[in-house]
Coordinates of C-alpha atoms and ligand atoms in Angstrom, one line a residue:
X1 CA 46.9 39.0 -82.6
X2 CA 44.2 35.9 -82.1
X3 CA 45.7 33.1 -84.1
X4 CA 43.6 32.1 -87.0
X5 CA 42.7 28.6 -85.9
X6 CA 40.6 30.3 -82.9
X7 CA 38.6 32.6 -85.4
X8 CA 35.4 30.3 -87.5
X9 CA 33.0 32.7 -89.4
X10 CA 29.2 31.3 -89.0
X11 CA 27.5 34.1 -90.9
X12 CA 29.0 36.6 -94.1
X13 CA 26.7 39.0 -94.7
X14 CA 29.0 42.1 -95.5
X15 CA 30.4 44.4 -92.6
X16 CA 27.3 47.0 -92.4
X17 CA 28.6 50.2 -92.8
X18 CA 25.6 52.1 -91.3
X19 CA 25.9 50.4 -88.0
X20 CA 26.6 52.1 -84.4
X21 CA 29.6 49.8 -83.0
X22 CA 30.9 45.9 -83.0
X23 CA 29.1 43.6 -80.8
X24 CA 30.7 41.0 -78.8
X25 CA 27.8 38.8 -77.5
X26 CA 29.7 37.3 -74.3
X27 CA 28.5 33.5 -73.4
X28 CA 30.8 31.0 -72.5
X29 CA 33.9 33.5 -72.0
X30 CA 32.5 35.4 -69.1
X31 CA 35.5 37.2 -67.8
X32 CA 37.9 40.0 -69.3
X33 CA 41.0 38.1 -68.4
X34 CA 42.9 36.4 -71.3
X35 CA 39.6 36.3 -73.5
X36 CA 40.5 36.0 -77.0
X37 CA 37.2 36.8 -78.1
X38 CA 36.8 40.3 -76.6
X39 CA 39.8 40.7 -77.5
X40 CA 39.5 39.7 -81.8
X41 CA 36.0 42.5 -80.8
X42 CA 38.7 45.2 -79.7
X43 CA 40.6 44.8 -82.9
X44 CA 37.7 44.7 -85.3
X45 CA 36.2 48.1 -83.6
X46 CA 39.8 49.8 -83.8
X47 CA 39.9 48.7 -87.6
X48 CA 36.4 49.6 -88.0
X49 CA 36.8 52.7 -86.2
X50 CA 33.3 51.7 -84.1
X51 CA 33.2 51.8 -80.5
X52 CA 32.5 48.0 -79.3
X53 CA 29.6 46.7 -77.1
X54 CA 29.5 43.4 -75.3
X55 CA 26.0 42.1 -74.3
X56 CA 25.0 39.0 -72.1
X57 CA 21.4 37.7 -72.3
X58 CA 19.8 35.4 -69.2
X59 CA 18.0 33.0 -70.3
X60 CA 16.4 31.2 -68.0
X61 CA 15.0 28.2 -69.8
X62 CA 18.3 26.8 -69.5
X63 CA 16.7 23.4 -67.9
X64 CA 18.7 22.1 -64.8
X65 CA 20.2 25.6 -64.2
X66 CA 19.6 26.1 -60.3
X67 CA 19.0 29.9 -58.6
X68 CA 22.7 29.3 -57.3
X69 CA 24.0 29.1 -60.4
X70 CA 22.7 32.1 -61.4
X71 CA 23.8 33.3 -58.6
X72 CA 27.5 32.3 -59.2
X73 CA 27.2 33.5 -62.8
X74 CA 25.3 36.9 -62.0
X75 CA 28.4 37.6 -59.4
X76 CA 30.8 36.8 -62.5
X77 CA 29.0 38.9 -64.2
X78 CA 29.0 41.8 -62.2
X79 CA 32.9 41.9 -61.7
X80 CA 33.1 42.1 -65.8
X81 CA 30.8 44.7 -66.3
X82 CA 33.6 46.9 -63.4
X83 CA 36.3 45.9 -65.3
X84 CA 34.9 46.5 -69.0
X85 CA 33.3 50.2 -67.4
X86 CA 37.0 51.0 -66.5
X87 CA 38.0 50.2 -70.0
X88 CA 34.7 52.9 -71.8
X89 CA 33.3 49.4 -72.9
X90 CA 29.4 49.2 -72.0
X91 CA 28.1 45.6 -70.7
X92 CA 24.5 45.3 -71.5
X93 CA 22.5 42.4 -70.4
X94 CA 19.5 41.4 -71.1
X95 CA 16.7 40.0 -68.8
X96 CA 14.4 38.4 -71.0
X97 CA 16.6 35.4 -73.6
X98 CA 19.8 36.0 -75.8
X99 CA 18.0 35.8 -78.9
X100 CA 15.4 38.4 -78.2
X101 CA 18.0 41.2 -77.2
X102 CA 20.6 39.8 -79.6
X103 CA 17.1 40.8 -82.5
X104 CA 16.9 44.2 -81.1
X105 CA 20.7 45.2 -81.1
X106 CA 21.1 43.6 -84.6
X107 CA 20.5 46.6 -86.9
X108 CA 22.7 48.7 -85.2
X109 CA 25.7 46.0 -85.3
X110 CA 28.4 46.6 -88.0
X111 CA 30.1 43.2 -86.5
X112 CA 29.4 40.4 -83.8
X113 CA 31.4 38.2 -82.4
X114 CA 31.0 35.2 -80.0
X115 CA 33.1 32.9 -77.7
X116 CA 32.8 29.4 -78.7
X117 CA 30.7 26.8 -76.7
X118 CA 30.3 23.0 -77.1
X119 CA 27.1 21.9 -75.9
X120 CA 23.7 21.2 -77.8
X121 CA 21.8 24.6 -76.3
X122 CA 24.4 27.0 -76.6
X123 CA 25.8 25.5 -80.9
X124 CA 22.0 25.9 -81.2
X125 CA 21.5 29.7 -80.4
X126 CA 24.8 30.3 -82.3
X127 CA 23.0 28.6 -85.3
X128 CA 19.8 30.7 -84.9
X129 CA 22.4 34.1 -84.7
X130 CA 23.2 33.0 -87.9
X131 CA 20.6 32.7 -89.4
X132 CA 19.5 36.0 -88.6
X133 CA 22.7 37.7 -88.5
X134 CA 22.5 40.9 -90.8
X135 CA 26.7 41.0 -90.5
X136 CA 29.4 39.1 -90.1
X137 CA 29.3 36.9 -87.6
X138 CA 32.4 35.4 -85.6
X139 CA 33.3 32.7 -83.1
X140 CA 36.3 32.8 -81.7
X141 CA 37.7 29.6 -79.3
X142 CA 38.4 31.3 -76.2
X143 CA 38.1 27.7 -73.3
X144 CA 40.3 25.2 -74.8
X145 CA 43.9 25.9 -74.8
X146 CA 44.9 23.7 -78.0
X147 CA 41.3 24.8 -80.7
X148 CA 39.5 21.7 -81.1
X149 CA 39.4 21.0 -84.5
X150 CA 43.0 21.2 -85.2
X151 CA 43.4 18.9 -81.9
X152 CA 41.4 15.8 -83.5
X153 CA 38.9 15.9 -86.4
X154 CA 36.9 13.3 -84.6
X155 CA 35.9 11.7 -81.4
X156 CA 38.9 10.6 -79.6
X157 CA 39.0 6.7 -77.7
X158 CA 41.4 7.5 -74.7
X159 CA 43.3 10.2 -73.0
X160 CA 46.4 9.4 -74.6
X161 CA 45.1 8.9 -78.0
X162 CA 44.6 12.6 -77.6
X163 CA 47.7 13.5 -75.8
X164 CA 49.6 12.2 -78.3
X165 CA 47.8 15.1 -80.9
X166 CA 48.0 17.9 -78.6
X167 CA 51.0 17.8 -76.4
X168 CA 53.1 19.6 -78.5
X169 CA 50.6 22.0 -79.7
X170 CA 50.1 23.4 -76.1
X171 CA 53.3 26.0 -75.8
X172 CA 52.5 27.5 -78.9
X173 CA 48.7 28.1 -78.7
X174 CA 49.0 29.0 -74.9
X175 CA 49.7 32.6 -76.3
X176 CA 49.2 35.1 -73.5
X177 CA 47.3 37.9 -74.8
X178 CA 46.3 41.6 -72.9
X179 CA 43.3 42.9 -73.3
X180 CA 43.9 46.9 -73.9
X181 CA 40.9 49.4 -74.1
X182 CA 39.6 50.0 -77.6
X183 CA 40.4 53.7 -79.4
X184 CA 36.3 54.8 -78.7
X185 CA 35.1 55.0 -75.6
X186 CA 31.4 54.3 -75.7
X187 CA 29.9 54.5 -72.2
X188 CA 27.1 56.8 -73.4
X189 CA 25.4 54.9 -75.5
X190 CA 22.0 53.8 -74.7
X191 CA 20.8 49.8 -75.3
X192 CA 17.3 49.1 -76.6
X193 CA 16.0 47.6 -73.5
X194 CA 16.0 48.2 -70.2
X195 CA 19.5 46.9 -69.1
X196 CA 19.8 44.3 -66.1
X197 CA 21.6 46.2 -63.2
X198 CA 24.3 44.0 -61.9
X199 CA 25.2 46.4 -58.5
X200 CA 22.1 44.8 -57.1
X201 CA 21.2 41.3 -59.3
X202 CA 19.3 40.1 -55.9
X203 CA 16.1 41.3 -57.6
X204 CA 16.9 40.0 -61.3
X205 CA 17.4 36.4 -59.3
X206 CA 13.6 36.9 -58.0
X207 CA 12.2 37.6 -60.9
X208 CA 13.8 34.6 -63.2
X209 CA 11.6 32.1 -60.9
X210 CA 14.3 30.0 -60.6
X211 CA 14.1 26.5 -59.0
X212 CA 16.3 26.5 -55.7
X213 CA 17.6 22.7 -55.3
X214 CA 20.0 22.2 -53.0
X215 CA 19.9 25.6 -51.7
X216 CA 22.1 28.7 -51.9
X217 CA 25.6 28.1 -52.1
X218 CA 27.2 30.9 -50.3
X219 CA 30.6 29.6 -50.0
X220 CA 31.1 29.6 -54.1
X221 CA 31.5 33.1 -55.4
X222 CA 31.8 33.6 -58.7
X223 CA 34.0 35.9 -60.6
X224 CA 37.3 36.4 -62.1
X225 CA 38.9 37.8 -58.7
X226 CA 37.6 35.0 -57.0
X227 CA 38.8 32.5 -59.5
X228 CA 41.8 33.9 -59.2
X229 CA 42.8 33.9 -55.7
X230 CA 41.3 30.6 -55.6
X231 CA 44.2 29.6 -58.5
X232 CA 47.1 31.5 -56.0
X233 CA 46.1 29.5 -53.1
X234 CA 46.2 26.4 -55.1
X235 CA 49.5 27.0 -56.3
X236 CA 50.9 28.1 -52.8
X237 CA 49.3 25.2 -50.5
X238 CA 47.9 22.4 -52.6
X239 CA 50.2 21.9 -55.8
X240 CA 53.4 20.4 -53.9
X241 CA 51.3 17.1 -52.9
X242 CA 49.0 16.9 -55.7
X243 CA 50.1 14.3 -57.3
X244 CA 49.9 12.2 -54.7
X245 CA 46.9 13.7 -52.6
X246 CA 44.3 15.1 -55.3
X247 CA 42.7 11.4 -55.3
X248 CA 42.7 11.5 -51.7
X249 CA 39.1 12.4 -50.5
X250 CA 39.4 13.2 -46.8
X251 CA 41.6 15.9 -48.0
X252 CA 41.0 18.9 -50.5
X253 CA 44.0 18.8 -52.8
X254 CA 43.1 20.1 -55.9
X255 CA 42.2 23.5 -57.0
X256 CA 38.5 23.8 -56.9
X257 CA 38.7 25.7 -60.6
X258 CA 36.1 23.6 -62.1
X259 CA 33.1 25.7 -61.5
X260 CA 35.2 29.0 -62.4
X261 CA 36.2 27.5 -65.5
X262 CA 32.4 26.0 -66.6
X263 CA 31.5 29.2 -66.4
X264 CA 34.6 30.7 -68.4
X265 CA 35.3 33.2 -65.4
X266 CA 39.1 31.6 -65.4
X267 CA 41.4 30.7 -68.8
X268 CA 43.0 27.5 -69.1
X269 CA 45.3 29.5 -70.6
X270 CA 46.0 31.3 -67.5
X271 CA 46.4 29.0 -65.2
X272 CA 48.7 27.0 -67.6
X273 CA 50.8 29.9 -67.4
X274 CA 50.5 30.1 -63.4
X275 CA 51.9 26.7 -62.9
X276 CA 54.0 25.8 -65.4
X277 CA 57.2 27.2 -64.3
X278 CA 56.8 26.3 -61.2
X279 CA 59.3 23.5 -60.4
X280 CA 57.4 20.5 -58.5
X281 CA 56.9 16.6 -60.2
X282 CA 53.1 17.7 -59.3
X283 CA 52.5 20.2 -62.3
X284 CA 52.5 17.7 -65.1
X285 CA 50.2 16.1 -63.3
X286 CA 47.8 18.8 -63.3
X287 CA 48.4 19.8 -66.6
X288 CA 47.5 16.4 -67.6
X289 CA 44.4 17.0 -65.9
X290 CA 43.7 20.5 -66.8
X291 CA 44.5 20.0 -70.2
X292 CA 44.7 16.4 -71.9
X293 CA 41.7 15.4 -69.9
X294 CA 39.6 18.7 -69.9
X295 CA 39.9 18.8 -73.9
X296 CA 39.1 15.3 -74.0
X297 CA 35.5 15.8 -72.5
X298 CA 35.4 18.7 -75.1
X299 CA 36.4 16.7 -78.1
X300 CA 33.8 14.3 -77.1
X301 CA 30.9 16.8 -76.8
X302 CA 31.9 18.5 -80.1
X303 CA 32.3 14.8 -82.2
X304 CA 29.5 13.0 -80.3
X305 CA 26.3 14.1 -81.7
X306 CA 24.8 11.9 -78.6
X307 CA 27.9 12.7 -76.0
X308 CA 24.6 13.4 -73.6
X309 CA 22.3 10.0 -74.2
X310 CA 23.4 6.3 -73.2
X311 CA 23.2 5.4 -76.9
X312 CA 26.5 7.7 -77.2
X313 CA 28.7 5.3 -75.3
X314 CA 30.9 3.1 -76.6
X315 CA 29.7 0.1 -78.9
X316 CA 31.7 -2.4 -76.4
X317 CA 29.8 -1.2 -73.2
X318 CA 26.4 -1.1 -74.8
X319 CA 26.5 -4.7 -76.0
X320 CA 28.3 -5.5 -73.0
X321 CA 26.0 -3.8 -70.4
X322 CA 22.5 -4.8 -72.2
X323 CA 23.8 -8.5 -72.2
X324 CA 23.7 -8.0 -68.1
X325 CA 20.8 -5.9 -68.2
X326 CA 18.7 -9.1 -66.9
X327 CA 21.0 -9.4 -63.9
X328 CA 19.6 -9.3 -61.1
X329 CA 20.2 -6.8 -58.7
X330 CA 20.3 -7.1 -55.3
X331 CA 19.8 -3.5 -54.2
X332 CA 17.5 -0.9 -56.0
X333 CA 16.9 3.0 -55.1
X334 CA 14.9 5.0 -56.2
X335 CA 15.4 8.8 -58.1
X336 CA 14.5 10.4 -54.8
X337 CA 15.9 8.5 -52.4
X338 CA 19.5 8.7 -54.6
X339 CA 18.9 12.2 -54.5
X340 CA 17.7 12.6 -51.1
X341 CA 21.0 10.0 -49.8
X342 CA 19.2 7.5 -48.4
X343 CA 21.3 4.5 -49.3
X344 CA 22.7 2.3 -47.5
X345 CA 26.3 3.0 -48.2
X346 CA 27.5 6.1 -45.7
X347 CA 30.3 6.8 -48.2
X348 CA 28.3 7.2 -51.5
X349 CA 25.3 9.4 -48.9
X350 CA 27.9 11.8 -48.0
X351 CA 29.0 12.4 -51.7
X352 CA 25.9 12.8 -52.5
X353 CA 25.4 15.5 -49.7
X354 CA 28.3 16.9 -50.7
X355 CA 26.9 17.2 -54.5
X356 CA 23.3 18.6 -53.4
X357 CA 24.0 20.8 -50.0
X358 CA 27.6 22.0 -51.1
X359 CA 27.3 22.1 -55.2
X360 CA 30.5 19.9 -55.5
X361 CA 31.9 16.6 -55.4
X362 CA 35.7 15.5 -54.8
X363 CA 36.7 14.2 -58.4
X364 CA 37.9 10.8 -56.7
X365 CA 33.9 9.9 -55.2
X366 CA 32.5 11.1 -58.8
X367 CA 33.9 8.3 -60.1
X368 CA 32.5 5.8 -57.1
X369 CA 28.8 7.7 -57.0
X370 CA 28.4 7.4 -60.6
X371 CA 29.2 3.3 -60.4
X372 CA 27.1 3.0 -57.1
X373 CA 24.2 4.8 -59.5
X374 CA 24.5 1.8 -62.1
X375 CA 24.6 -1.4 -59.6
X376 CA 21.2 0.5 -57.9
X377 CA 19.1 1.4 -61.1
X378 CA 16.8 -0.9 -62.8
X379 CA 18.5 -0.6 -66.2
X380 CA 21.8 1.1 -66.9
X381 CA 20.2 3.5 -69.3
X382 CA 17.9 4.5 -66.3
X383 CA 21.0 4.9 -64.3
X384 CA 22.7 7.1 -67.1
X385 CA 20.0 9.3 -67.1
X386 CA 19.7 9.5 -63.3
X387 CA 23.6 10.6 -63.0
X388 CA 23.3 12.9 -65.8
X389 CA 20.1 14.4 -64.0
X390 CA 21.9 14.9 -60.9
X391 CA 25.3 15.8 -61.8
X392 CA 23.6 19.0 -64.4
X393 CA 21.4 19.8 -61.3
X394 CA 23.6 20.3 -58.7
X395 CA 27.2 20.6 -59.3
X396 CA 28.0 24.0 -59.8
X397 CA 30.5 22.8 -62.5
X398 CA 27.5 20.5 -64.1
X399 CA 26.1 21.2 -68.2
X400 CA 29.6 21.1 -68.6
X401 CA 31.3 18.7 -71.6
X402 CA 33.4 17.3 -68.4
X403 CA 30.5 16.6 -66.6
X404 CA 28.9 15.1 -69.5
X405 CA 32.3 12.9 -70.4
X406 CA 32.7 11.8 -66.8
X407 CA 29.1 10.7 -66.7
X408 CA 30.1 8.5 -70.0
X409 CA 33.5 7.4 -68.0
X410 CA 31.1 5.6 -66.0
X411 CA 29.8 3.4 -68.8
X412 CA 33.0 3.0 -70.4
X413 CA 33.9 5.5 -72.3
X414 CA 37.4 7.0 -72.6
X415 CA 38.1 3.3 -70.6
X416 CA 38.7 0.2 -71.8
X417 CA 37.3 -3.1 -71.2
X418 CA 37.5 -4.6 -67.8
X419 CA 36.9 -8.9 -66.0
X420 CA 33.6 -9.1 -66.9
X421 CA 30.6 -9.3 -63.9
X422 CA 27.3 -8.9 -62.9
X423 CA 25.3 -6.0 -63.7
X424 CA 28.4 -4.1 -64.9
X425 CA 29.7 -6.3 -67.6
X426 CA 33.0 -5.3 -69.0
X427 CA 32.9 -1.9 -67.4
X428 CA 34.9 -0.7 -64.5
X429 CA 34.0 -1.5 -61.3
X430 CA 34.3 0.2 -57.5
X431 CA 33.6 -0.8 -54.5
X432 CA 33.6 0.4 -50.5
X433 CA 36.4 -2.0 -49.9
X434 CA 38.3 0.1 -52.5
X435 CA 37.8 3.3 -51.2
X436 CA 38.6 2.1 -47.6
X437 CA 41.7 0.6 -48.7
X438 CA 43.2 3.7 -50.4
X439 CA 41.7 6.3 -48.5
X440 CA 40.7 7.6 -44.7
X441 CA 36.7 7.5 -45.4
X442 CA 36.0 8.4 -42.1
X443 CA 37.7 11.8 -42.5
X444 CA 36.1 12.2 -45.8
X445 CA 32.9 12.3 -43.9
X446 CA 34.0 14.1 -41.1
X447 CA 35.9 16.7 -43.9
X448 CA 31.8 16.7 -45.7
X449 CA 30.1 17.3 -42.4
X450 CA 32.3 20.4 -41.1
X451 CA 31.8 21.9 -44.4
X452 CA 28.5 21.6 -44.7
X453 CA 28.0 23.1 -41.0
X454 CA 30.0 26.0 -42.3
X455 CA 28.0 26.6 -45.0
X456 CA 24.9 26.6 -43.3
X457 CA 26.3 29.3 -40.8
X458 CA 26.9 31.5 -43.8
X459 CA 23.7 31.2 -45.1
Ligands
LIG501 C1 30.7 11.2 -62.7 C2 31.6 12.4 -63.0 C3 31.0 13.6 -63.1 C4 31.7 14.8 -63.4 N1 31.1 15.9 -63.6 C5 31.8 17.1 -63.8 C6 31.1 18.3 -64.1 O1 29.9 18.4 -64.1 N2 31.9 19.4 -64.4 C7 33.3 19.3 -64.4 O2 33.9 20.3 -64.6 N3 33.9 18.2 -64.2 C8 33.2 17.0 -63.9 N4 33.9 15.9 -63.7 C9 35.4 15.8 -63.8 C10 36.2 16.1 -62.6 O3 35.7 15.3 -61.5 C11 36.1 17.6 -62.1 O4 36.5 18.4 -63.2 C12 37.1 17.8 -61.0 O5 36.7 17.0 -59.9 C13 37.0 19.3 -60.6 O6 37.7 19.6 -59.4 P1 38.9 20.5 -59.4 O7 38.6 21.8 -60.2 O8 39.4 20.7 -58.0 O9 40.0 19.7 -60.3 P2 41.6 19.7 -60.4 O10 42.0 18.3 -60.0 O11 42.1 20.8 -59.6 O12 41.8 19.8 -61.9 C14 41.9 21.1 -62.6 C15 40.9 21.1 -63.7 O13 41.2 20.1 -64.6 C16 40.0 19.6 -65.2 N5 39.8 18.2 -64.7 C17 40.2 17.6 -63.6 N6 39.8 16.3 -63.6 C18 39.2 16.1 -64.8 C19 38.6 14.9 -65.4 N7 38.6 13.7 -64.8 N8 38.0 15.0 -66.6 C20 38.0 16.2 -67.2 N9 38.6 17.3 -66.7 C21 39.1 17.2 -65.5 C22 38.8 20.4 -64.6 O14 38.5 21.4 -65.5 C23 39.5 20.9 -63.3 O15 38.9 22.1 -62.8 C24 33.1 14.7 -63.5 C25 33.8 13.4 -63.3 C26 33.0 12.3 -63.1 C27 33.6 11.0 -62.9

């Protein structure tokens, strides 16, 4: 049973008798796994006595979206479609835009349902379902583990002004819940276009002309399996130490689930469940992480109608940061010689190389590129936009409410004040100095080069 604060009902025509099965349009959930929407689908068919359908639709025009991403979600993909066969569900997907296959399936939809998503694009298409929706239409919240609305009902300052909300909300809504084959099996039914075939999506990836920055990334696959294993290993080898090591860039001790989860191939739910019995001072730690701060970025993507524009930060750091906009600044880059890391500072190139050649960046040297970007950039709204261009472009976790939040953390939001300076105001500052101090840099870029030399022998 899907508790009721997951289920919002965005269209109400009646249920239409006449149609062939339930529809769950998969988006932001794309795994079987502890997915609360397929699962609410499931129920609704059983009662309806329909068989259900899930359908995915590429659309391409989503802006920054490299081939490898794609590629990550395409292999994702592909492992659901197995593992919903094996339950008689049919996964259709369709090449050409979600709205265009979602227009063709409509009349034969008694219900449809959706996972809930946070960002501009994806509230937009699930306005547009609704406004053409000829049956009820359902979101369910399937990627935060506390449901957003009854976490906050508005943007929240800090970390712990939201910790404070949630914390004790977590056991309960952490509900684990299996997902059982509906009564109808319905593996012979026939779509009403030409279904993308996922055995071999090598030829889909041609034909979506997708732009190919940064290369392939062959050492990210996607998928629930993957995401998985990735979550055992974590727990087995990185856990005991993260606390202490996860800020610590020459070393890789956190759990790499960030891409897994943007793309909803992974459940905060289930990795909550993974680690929290486990007894080590390191797992509140990265629950806090996982959960507080995650839901964060997602409470301020949901409250902030400009969480993706400068004028979205915080009034504090715009009137501080336009008073030093004047400053002068003794070092200025480019766009493309940012993105190409040609800087001075060996540090800030290698994270930068580690962003565009290997689709990451170690969480500690987010925090010190995005900085860097503001003391090099003619204006800090210039810098914004630069960071937000390259962070959605190449991490293979970008377009994500974290990755638009930690792009803010940069300019001051979620942070507080800080000694006031040049170019940077009252926002938090970094510097080399710092990192050296703290950290082994030199085997940070040691740690970037091996694994980029890796990568390109796989590729
Ligand atoms: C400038 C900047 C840009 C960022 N861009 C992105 C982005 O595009 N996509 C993205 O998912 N994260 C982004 N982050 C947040 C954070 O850096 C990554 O989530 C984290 O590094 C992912 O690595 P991991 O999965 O190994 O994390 P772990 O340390 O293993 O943490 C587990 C999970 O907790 C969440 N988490 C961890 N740290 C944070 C954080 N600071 N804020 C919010 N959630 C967090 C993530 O979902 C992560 O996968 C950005 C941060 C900054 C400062």
């Amino acid at each position: 049973m899907i508790e009721p604060q997951r289920i919002s009902l965005l269209a109400i025509p009646p249920v239409n008798e006449a149609g062939a099965y339930v529809l769950y349009w998969m988006q932001a959930a794309q795994r079987v796994r502890q997915n609360e929407a397929l699962a609410f689908a499931i129920e609704q068919a059983n009662a309806l006595k329909k068989p259900l359908v899930v359908y995915f639709g590429l659309e391409r025009s989503f802006s920054t979206a490299q081939r490898r991403h794609f590629q990550f979600m395409l292999e994702g993909l592909a492992e659901v479609q197995q593992t919903l066969h094996s339950l008689g569900i049919p996964f259709w997907v369709h090449h050409d835009g979600i709205l265009a296959g979602l227009a063709k399936l409509m009349p034969s939809v008694s219900v449809l349902v959706t996972d809930r998503a946070y960002t501009r694009t994806e509230r937009l298409w699930r306005k547009q379902v609704a406004h053409f929706a000829s049956c009820p239409f359902f979101e369910i919240e399937t990627n935060v583990v506390v449901p957003l609305k009854l976490a906050s009902d508005k943007q929240e300052y800090s970390a712990a002004t939201l910790r404070r909300k949630i914390e004790r909300m977590i056991g309960y809504f952490a509900q684990s819940i299996e997902i059982e084959a509906p009564s109808l099996s319905t593996l012979s039914l026939e779509p009403p276009f030409k279904p993308v075939e996922l055995s071999d999506f090598s030829q889909v990836l041609d034909s979506l002309s997708l732009e190919q920055k940064g290369g392939a990334c062959p050492h990210l696959k996607g998928g629930e399996t993957q995401a998985h294993a990735k979550l055992s290993l974590f727990i087995e080898s990185k856990l005991d130490g993260y606390a202490t090591l996860h800020n610590d860039p020459s070393n890789t001790y956190s759990s790499s689930l960030s891409p897994y989860l943007h793309f909803g191939q992974i459940s905060a739910i289930d990795i909550y469940h993974a680690v929290k019995d486990v007894d080590l001072p390191d797992v509140p730690v990265f629950l806090e992480e996982l959960i507080v701060r995650r839901e964060l970025a997602y409470n301020y993507a949901w409250y902030n109608p400009l969480y993706d524009a400068y004028e979205g930060l915080p009034a504090w750091a715009l009137k501080s940061l336009a008073y030093h906009e004047q400053d002068r600044r003794p070092v200025l880059y480019s766009f493309a010689e940012l993105e190409q890391a040609q800087t001075h500072d060996t540090y800030w190139n290698a994270a930068q190389r580690e962003l565009t050649e290997l689709g990451t960046m170690h969480n500690y040297l987010r925090m010190y590129w995005g900085k860097k970007i503001i003391e090099w950039s003619p204006t800090p709204k210039e810098a914004f936009n630069r960071a937000l261009a390259l962070n959605n472009t190449y991490q293979m976790d970008g377009r994500d409410p974290n990755g638009y939040a930690g792009v803010a953390w940069c300019f001051g939001t979620h942070d507080r004040p800080w000694a006031e300076r040049p170019i940077f105001g009252n926002i938090r500052y970094m510097n080399d100095k710092g990192l050296e101090r703290k950290f082994d840099m030199s085997g940070y870029i040691a740690r970037i080069e091996k694994e980029i030399a890796l990568k390109n022998r796989l590729s």
